[in-house]
Short mmCIF file of C-alpha atoms in Angstrom, two decimals:
data_model
loop_
_atom_site.label_atom_id
_atom_site.label_comp_id
_atom_site.label_asym_id
_atom_site.label_seq_id
_atom_site.Cartn_x
_atom_site.Cartn_y
_atom_site.Cartn_z
CA MET A 871 0.04 -0.20 -0.10
CA GLY A 872 2.98 2.06 -0.48
CA ASP A 873 4.11 4.85 2.08
CA ILE A 874 0.52 6.25 2.86
CA LYS A 875 -0.18 6.24 6.13
CA ILE A 876 -3.89 7.13 8.46
CA SER A 877 -3.14 7.73 12.20
CA PRO A 878 -5.85 6.23 14.53
CA GLY A 879 -7.41 9.78 14.78
CA GLN A 880 -7.90 10.42 11.58
CA LEU A 881 -9.41 6.98 11.49
CA PHE A 882 -11.51 7.88 13.84
CA ALA A 883 -13.07 11.05 12.48
CA LEU A 884 -13.27 9.39 9.36
CA ILE A 885 -15.44 6.26 10.86
CA PHE A 886 -17.82 9.01 12.94
CA LEU A 887 -17.97 11.64 10.43
CA PHE A 888 -18.99 8.47 7.87
CA ASN A 889 -21.33 7.10 9.97
CA MET A 890 -23.40 10.90 10.76
CA GLY A 891 -23.41 11.26 7.25
CA THR A 892 -27.01 11.13 5.71
CA ALA A 893 -28.09 9.14 8.76
CA LEU A 894 -28.10 12.31 11.08
CA VAL A 895 -30.53 14.20 9.33
CA VAL A 896 -33.06 11.50 8.56
CA SER A 897 -35.91 9.38 9.86
CA LEU A 898 -33.64 7.23 11.70
CA GLY A 899 -35.31 3.51 13.29
CA ILE A 900 -38.71 5.84 13.18
CA MET A 901 -40.26 2.61 12.32
CA ALA A 902 -40.05 1.85 15.63
CA GLU A 903 -41.98 4.98 17.02
CA LYS A 904 -41.26 6.33 20.33
CA ASP A 905 -38.38 3.71 20.98
CA ALA A 906 -36.76 4.38 17.56
CA TRP A 907 -33.52 5.65 20.33
CA LEU A 908 -33.32 1.93 21.38
CA ALA A 909 -33.66 0.74 18.08
CA ILE A 910 -30.50 2.89 16.88
CA LEU A 911 -28.61 1.93 20.20
CA PHE A 912 -28.91 -1.90 19.61
CA GLY A 913 -28.42 -0.87 15.72
CA THR A 914 -24.93 -0.05 17.10
CA VAL A 915 -24.25 -2.98 19.35
CA THR A 916 -25.20 -4.79 16.30
CA GLY A 917 -22.61 -2.62 13.80
CA LEU A 918 -19.89 -2.86 16.25
CA LEU A 919 -19.74 -7.02 16.01
CA LEU A 920 -20.27 -6.23 12.56
CA PHE A 921 -17.02 -3.97 12.73
CA PHE A 922 -15.06 -6.56 14.16
CA VAL A 923 -15.43 -9.38 11.85
CA TYR A 924 -14.02 -6.32 9.43
CA VAL A 925 -10.95 -6.43 12.06
CA ALA A 926 -10.63 -9.82 11.83
CA LEU A 927 -9.84 -9.58 8.35
CA TYR A 928 -7.47 -6.90 8.39
CA ARG A 929 -5.50 -9.31 11.16
CA GLN A 930 -5.79 -11.74 8.88
CA TYR A 931 -4.27 -10.16 6.27
CA PRO A 932 -3.13 -6.99 7.77
CA LYS A 933 -1.48 -5.74 4.37
CA LEU A 934 -4.49 -6.70 1.80
CA PRO A 935 -7.55 -4.23 1.34
CA LEU A 936 -10.85 -6.00 0.83
CA SER A 937 -10.00 -6.57 -3.23
CA GLY A 938 -6.83 -8.72 -2.52
CA TYR A 939 -8.17 -10.62 0.26
CA ILE A 940 -11.20 -11.72 -1.51
CA ILE A 941 -9.17 -13.51 -4.12
CA GLU A 942 -6.69 -14.52 -1.43
CA ILE A 943 -9.37 -16.54 0.55
CA LEU A 944 -11.99 -17.25 -2.13
CA GLY A 945 -9.58 -17.81 -5.30
CA LYS A 946 -8.83 -15.97 -8.35
CA PRO A 947 -11.81 -17.43 -10.41
CA ILE A 948 -14.70 -16.65 -7.74
CA GLY A 949 -12.65 -13.95 -6.14
CA TRP A 950 -12.19 -11.41 -8.87
CA PRO A 951 -16.00 -11.38 -10.36
CA LEU A 952 -17.23 -10.80 -6.41
CA ALA A 953 -14.39 -7.89 -5.98
CA LEU A 954 -15.56 -6.39 -9.11
CA LEU A 955 -18.99 -6.40 -7.99
CA TYR A 956 -18.00 -4.63 -4.74
CA ALA A 957 -16.21 -1.95 -7.26
CA ILE A 958 -19.76 -1.46 -8.42
CA PHE A 959 -21.60 -1.62 -5.14
CA PHE A 960 -19.10 1.04 -3.70
CA ILE A 961 -19.71 3.55 -6.65
CA TYR A 962 -23.58 2.91 -6.11
CA GLY A 963 -23.36 3.69 -2.56
CA ALA A 964 -21.84 6.91 -3.54
CA ALA A 965 -23.99 7.83 -6.17
CA ARG A 966 -26.61 7.18 -3.60
CA ASP A 967 -25.45 9.78 -0.93
CA VAL A 968 -24.56 11.89 -4.05
CA ARG A 969 -28.12 11.97 -4.23
CA ASP A 970 -29.25 12.51 -0.60
CA GLY A 971 -27.19 15.39 -0.39
CA GLY A 972 -28.62 16.87 -3.25
CA VAL A 973 -32.19 16.75 -2.59
CA LEU A 974 -31.47 17.91 1.25
CA LEU A 975 -30.06 21.10 -0.64
CA VAL A 976 -32.77 21.79 -3.28
CA ILE A 977 -35.54 20.94 -0.57
CA SER A 978 -33.81 23.53 2.16
CA VAL A 979 -31.65 26.08 0.39
CA LEU A 980 -31.44 25.57 -3.09
CA ASP A 981 -34.50 25.56 -4.59
CA GLN A 982 -34.14 27.11 -7.34
CA THR A 983 -30.99 25.06 -8.63
CA PRO A 984 -31.22 22.06 -10.51
CA LEU A 985 -30.14 19.19 -8.99
CA ILE A 986 -27.49 17.80 -11.71
CA VAL A 987 -25.81 21.19 -10.72
CA ILE A 988 -25.87 20.68 -6.86
CA ASN A 989 -24.72 17.11 -7.48
CA ALA A 990 -21.68 17.70 -9.84
CA VAL A 991 -20.28 20.13 -7.53
CA MET A 992 -20.53 18.14 -4.27
CA THR A 993 -18.88 14.79 -6.64
CA LEU A 994 -16.38 17.43 -8.47
CA SER A 995 -15.38 18.57 -4.81
CA VAL A 996 -15.12 15.21 -3.09
CA ALA A 997 -12.98 14.31 -6.60
CA TYR A 998 -10.27 16.97 -6.13
CA VAL A 999 -9.70 16.17 -2.39
CA LEU A 1000 -8.90 12.50 -3.09
CA ASN A 1001 -6.54 13.56 -5.87
CA LYS A 1002 -4.80 15.20 -3.19
CA GLY A 1003 -4.66 11.57 -1.34
CA ILE A 1004 -6.54 10.05 1.34
CA GLU A 1005 -4.24 11.59 3.69
CA VAL A 1006 -5.58 14.82 2.69
CA LEU A 1007 -9.37 13.34 3.36
CA GLY A 1008 -7.97 12.05 6.86
CA ARG A 1009 -6.39 15.60 8.10
CA THR A 1010 -9.49 17.67 6.70
CA ALA A 1011 -11.64 14.83 8.60
CA LEU A 1012 -10.03 16.07 11.82
CA ILE A 1013 -10.48 20.08 10.80
CA PHE A 1014 -14.50 18.87 10.13
CA LEU A 1015 -14.93 16.54 12.96
CA GLY A 1016 -14.48 20.08 15.72
CA ILE A 1017 -16.73 21.85 13.54
CA LEU A 1018 -19.49 19.37 13.61
CA VAL A 1019 -19.24 18.85 17.37
CA LEU A 1020 -19.63 22.77 17.80
CA SER A 1021 -22.68 22.89 15.81
CA GLY A 1022 -24.12 19.90 17.14
CA VAL A 1023 -23.38 21.80 21.01
CA ALA A 1024 -24.53 25.02 19.70
CA SER A 1025 -27.74 22.92 18.08
CA ASN A 1026 -29.03 21.39 21.58
CA LEU A 1027 -28.28 24.06 23.35
CA LEU A 1028 -30.45 26.51 21.89
CA LEU A 1029 -33.13 23.79 21.87
CA PHE A 1030 -33.13 23.37 24.90
CA VAL A 1031 -33.34 27.18 26.05
CA SER A 1032 -35.90 27.67 23.29
CA GLY A 1033 -38.14 25.88 25.50
CA VAL A 1034 -39.31 22.92 23.15
CA VAL A 1035 -38.05 19.93 24.06
CA ASP A 1036 -40.48 17.87 26.02
CA PHE A 1037 -39.12 14.45 27.13
CA THR A 1038 -42.86 13.06 28.20
CA ARG A 1039 -43.06 12.97 24.44
CA LEU A 1040 -41.19 9.72 24.92
CA LEU A 1041 -43.02 8.09 27.09
CA PRO A 1042 -44.37 5.31 28.10
CA VAL A 1043 -41.13 3.64 27.15
CA LEU A 1044 -41.58 0.02 25.09
CA GLU A 1045 -45.14 0.83 24.87
CA ARG A 1046 -45.61 -1.64 22.28
CA GLY A 1047 -42.84 -4.05 24.13
CA TRP A 1048 -39.77 -5.29 22.31
CA GLU A 1049 -40.77 -6.02 19.30
CA PRO A 1050 -40.92 -3.30 17.15
CA VAL A 1051 -37.66 -2.41 18.18
CA LEU A 1052 -35.65 -5.63 17.79
CA GLU A 1053 -37.53 -5.63 14.00
CA THR A 1054 -36.56 -1.86 13.53
CA THR A 1055 -33.12 -2.35 14.46
CA LEU A 1056 -32.68 -6.07 12.77
CA THR A 1057 -34.47 -4.74 9.02
CA HIS A 1058 -32.90 -0.75 9.49
CA THR A 1059 -30.53 0.58 11.99
CA TYR A 1060 -28.52 -2.62 11.66
CA GLU A 1061 -28.09 -2.30 8.11
CA PHE A 1062 -28.07 1.84 7.77
CA PRO A 1063 -25.28 3.09 8.84
CA PHE A 1064 -23.35 0.10 10.09
CA ASN A 1065 -23.44 -2.29 7.19
CA GLU A 1066 -22.05 0.15 5.05
CA VAL A 1067 -19.32 0.68 7.17
CA ILE A 1068 -17.41 -2.37 4.70
CA CYS A 1069 -15.67 0.22 2.56
CA PHE A 1070 -12.98 0.97 5.43
CA THR A 1071 -12.08 -2.32 4.57
CA MET A 1072 -9.95 -0.38 2.07
CA VAL A 1073 -8.68 1.93 4.54
CA LEU A 1074 -7.55 -0.24 7.38
CA PRO A 1075 -4.18 -1.23 5.89
CA LEU A 1076 -3.01 2.01 5.74
CA LEU A 1077 -3.23 2.32 10.15
CA SER A 1078 0.35 3.37 10.74
CA GLU A 1079 -0.60 1.91 14.02
CA MET A 1080 -3.28 -1.36 14.13
CA LYS A 1081 -3.92 -1.90 17.77
CA ARG A 1082 -4.64 1.83 18.34
CA GLY A 1083 -6.22 2.26 15.55
CA ILE A 1084 -8.90 -0.82 15.95
CA ARG A 1085 -9.31 0.70 19.83
CA TYR A 1086 -10.44 4.20 18.02
CA GLY A 1087 -12.67 2.69 15.11
CA VAL A 1088 -14.52 1.05 18.05
CA ILE A 1089 -14.99 4.08 19.90
CA ALA A 1090 -16.15 5.58 16.97
CA THR A 1091 -18.13 3.43 15.87
CA LEU A 1092 -19.78 3.68 19.55
CA LEU A 1093 -19.84 7.26 19.88
CA SER A 1094 -21.66 8.13 16.38
CA GLY A 1095 -24.74 5.80 17.51
CA PHE A 1096 -24.97 7.21 20.60
CA VAL A 1097 -24.85 10.59 18.99
CA LEU A 1098 -27.81 9.43 16.21
CA SER A 1099 -30.02 8.06 19.28
CA LEU A 1100 -29.32 11.50 21.10
CA THR A 1101 -30.63 13.04 17.66
CA THR A 1102 -33.63 10.76 17.19
CA VAL A 1103 -34.94 11.86 20.98
CA MET A 1104 -34.37 15.35 20.09
CA ASN A 1105 -36.52 15.37 17.36
CA ILE A 1106 -39.15 13.22 19.05
CA ALA A 1107 -38.67 15.74 22.43
CA ALA A 1108 -39.01 18.97 20.18
CA LEU A 1109 -42.27 17.73 17.43
CA GLY A 1110 -43.57 14.53 18.85
CA ILE A 1111 -43.73 11.42 17.16
CA GLY A 1112 -46.60 12.26 14.81
CA ILE A 1113 -44.48 15.16 12.66
CA ALA A 1114 -40.99 13.22 13.41
CA GLY A 1115 -42.22 10.22 11.77
CA ARG A 1116 -44.14 11.95 9.18
CA ALA A 1117 -40.97 14.61 7.98
CA THR A 1118 -38.19 13.67 5.51
CA PHE A 1119 -36.02 15.76 7.43
CA PRO A 1120 -37.11 15.85 10.94
CA LEU A 1121 -34.12 17.51 12.22
CA LEU A 1122 -34.47 20.33 9.54
CA HIS A 1123 -37.89 20.69 11.57
CA THR A 1124 -36.53 20.24 14.70
CA ILE A 1125 -33.55 23.31 14.74
CA SER A 1126 -36.80 25.17 12.84
CA LEU A 1127 -38.32 25.84 16.38
CA VAL A 1128 -35.74 27.77 17.75
CA ASN A 1129 -36.44 31.15 18.61
CA ILE A 1130 -35.14 33.15 21.27
CA GLY A 1131 -36.61 36.56 21.31
CA GLU A 1132 -37.40 36.87 17.99
CA PHE A 1133 -33.80 37.37 17.49
CA ILE A 1134 -32.07 34.00 17.18
CA GLN A 1135 -33.65 32.04 14.68
CA ARG A 1136 -34.11 30.10 11.62
CA LEU A 1137 -31.25 27.88 12.30
CA ASP A 1138 -31.40 25.67 9.19
CA LEU A 1139 -28.26 26.67 7.89
CA LEU A 1140 -26.69 24.46 11.50
CA VAL A 1141 -28.59 21.67 9.94
CA VAL A 1142 -27.77 21.96 6.29
CA LEU A 1143 -23.92 22.67 7.22
CA SER A 1144 -24.33 18.94 9.35
CA LEU A 1145 -25.68 17.38 6.54
CA ILE A 1146 -22.83 18.44 3.93
CA ILE A 1147 -20.25 17.45 6.58
CA GLY A 1148 -20.99 14.47 7.32
CA ASP A 1149 -22.34 13.16 3.35
CA PHE A 1150 -19.12 14.97 1.84
CA PHE A 1151 -16.97 11.82 3.79
CA LYS A 1152 -19.60 9.54 3.64
CA ILE A 1153 -19.22 10.06 -0.34
CA ALA A 1154 -15.62 10.48 -0.33
CA LEU A 1155 -14.82 7.11 1.62
CA PHE A 1156 -17.20 5.32 -0.90
CA TYR A 1157 -15.80 6.65 -3.73
CA TYR A 1158 -12.18 6.29 -2.82
CA ALA A 1159 -13.31 2.76 -2.07
CA GLY A 1160 -14.86 1.87 -5.64
CA VAL A 1161 -11.95 3.53 -6.92
CA LYS A 1162 -8.85 1.52 -4.95
CA THR A 1163 -11.07 -1.71 -5.79
CA ALA A 1164 -11.24 -0.84 -9.57
CA ALA A 1165 -7.30 0.13 -9.55
CA ASP A 1166 -6.41 -2.77 -7.70
CA LEU A 1167 -8.67 -5.21 -10.02
CA PHE A 1168 -6.88 -4.06 -12.98
CA GLN A 1169 -3.20 -3.52 -11.95
CA ILE A 1170 -3.51 0.74 -12.52
CA SER A 1171 -0.44 1.26 -10.27
CA ASP A 1172 -1.78 4.80 -9.89
CA HIS A 1173 -5.44 4.89 -8.51
CA ARG A 1174 -5.73 8.66 -8.78
CA LYS A 1175 -6.03 8.10 -12.93
CA LEU A 1176 -9.25 6.76 -12.49
CA ILE A 1177 -10.63 9.34 -9.95
CA TYR A 1178 -12.82 11.73 -12.31
CA PRO A 1179 -13.41 8.60 -14.87
CA VAL A 1180 -15.25 7.16 -11.77
CA GLY A 1181 -16.51 10.58 -10.79
CA LEU A 1182 -18.45 11.05 -13.83
CA ILE A 1183 -20.29 7.63 -13.36
CA ILE A 1184 -21.24 8.44 -10.19
CA LEU A 1185 -22.87 11.76 -10.58
CA PHE A 1186 -24.42 10.12 -13.83
CA VAL A 1187 -26.00 7.24 -11.64
CA SER A 1188 -27.22 9.75 -9.02
CA ILE A 1189 -29.00 11.47 -11.48
CA MET A 1190 -30.53 8.03 -12.93
CA ILE A 1191 -30.92 5.97 -10.06
CA ALA A 1192 -34.47 7.25 -9.88
CA GLY A 1193 -37.30 9.62 -10.92
CA ASN A 1194 -38.12 11.23 -7.65
CA PHE A 1195 -37.73 11.25 -4.16
CA ALA A 1196 -40.07 8.87 -3.42
CA GLU A 1197 -38.99 6.51 -5.52
CA HIS A 1198 -35.28 7.56 -4.49
CA ILE A 1199 -36.33 6.29 -0.44
CA GLU A 1200 -38.03 3.07 -1.79
CA GLU A 1201 -35.42 2.09 -3.59
CA GLY A 1202 -33.24 3.00 -1.04
CA ASN A 1203 -34.87 0.99 1.89
CA PHE A 1204 -35.23 -2.32 -0.64
CA ALA A 1205 -31.22 -1.91 -0.81
CA LEU A 1206 -30.28 -1.87 2.59
CA ILE A 1207 -32.39 -5.23 3.14
CA SER A 1208 -30.98 -6.53 0.02
CA VAL A 1209 -27.51 -5.39 -1.43
CA PHE A 1210 -26.28 -3.51 1.99
CA LEU A 1211 -27.02 -7.07 3.46
CA ILE A 1212 -25.33 -8.59 1.44
CA PHE A 1213 -22.24 -6.61 0.89
CA GLY A 1214 -21.82 -5.89 4.04
CA SER A 1215 -22.71 -8.64 6.31
CA GLY A 1216 -23.28 -11.80 4.19
CA LEU A 1217 -20.25 -12.12 1.85
CA PRO A 1218 -17.96 -10.35 4.90
CA ILE A 1219 -18.78 -13.09 7.17
CA LEU A 1220 -18.81 -15.72 5.04
CA MET A 1221 -14.88 -14.85 4.13
CA LEU A 1222 -14.15 -14.75 7.73
CA ILE A 1223 -15.54 -18.14 7.91
CA VAL A 1224 -13.51 -19.93 4.90
CA SER A 1225 -10.20 -18.00 5.88
CA THR A 1226 -10.22 -19.38 9.70
CA VAL A 1227 -11.35 -23.01 8.39
CA LYS A 1228 -8.46 -22.79 5.71
CA GLY A 1229 -6.09 -21.40 8.35
CA LYS A 1230 -6.79 -24.50 10.74
CA PHE A 1231 -6.01 -26.75 7.50
CA ARG A 1232 -2.73 -25.07 7.23
CA PHE A 1233 -1.91 -25.40 11.10
CA ASN A 1234 -3.18 -29.03 11.15
CA SER A 1235 -1.15 -29.94 7.51
CA SER A 1236 1.90 -28.64 9.07
#
């Protein structure tokens, strides 16, 4: 992987911002209604277990990315086509996030701007940073992590001061029992956003310190899950489950309630800023994983040669992926329980089992 290195702190920032992504502003886990926050916490625990699967594969093949050890584990006849499917999957993931970010910007602040223009600017911005190198993306993540944290703290403080938060709207807890919570965990909060962390299998071999990097990755996963759960708590406490459940972007409605002395109000910009930051890094990591996988498979020494061609594909797919936003959401819900579940969970677990069995056979033979 050359001399390119990512520090544990940079990995922490990248995973945290990636998990925030679009999950911060959508109705995450709302199928569990008032217990959505609990379903998110359960999803975080299962997501952490999945992260340990990625880590186990990384420990067995510390110098190989996902595209390398797929072929090593399954053999070239099966592994190469499967790795190519992963490249397509990563590009699809990037395109979906470009579309998500573009739609929110159109809905919130740029309603007169064509979607293709917004998507093109987002894609080009990500391509520019990736062309500078993954280390630049890591250093940039540390800066924007601080901005996102400050924005989040300010937003929550202003909501409390405004007096719009009523925690009784969350009661009673488990009104419909455990079944809705567990069902939502298995069909939604486990897959989104934690299944998508599969793209970090292309980044882990770049870690400068394995043990510390893994520890920081675990902390980032847990902390991001807690923040997403807290955000859902604030949305329901401020809006009530009726509005929070119907809203496309509930956080946008929640922050619009801030009104302190008819002076501090209309803070939608904080939500838009949070989405742009999270979505930028989510697009960037899917984008990088897709480019790097394709470069490894086709033996292109400098993956940066593929950045702009792949960027054009991402832009095209982001526009063609659905005719309207409702169709986009419907397709996304189906993809979560099919495509993302297969590529994010099923195949990595299968590879870990095969790799472990092969390792035991080699040990017994020796």
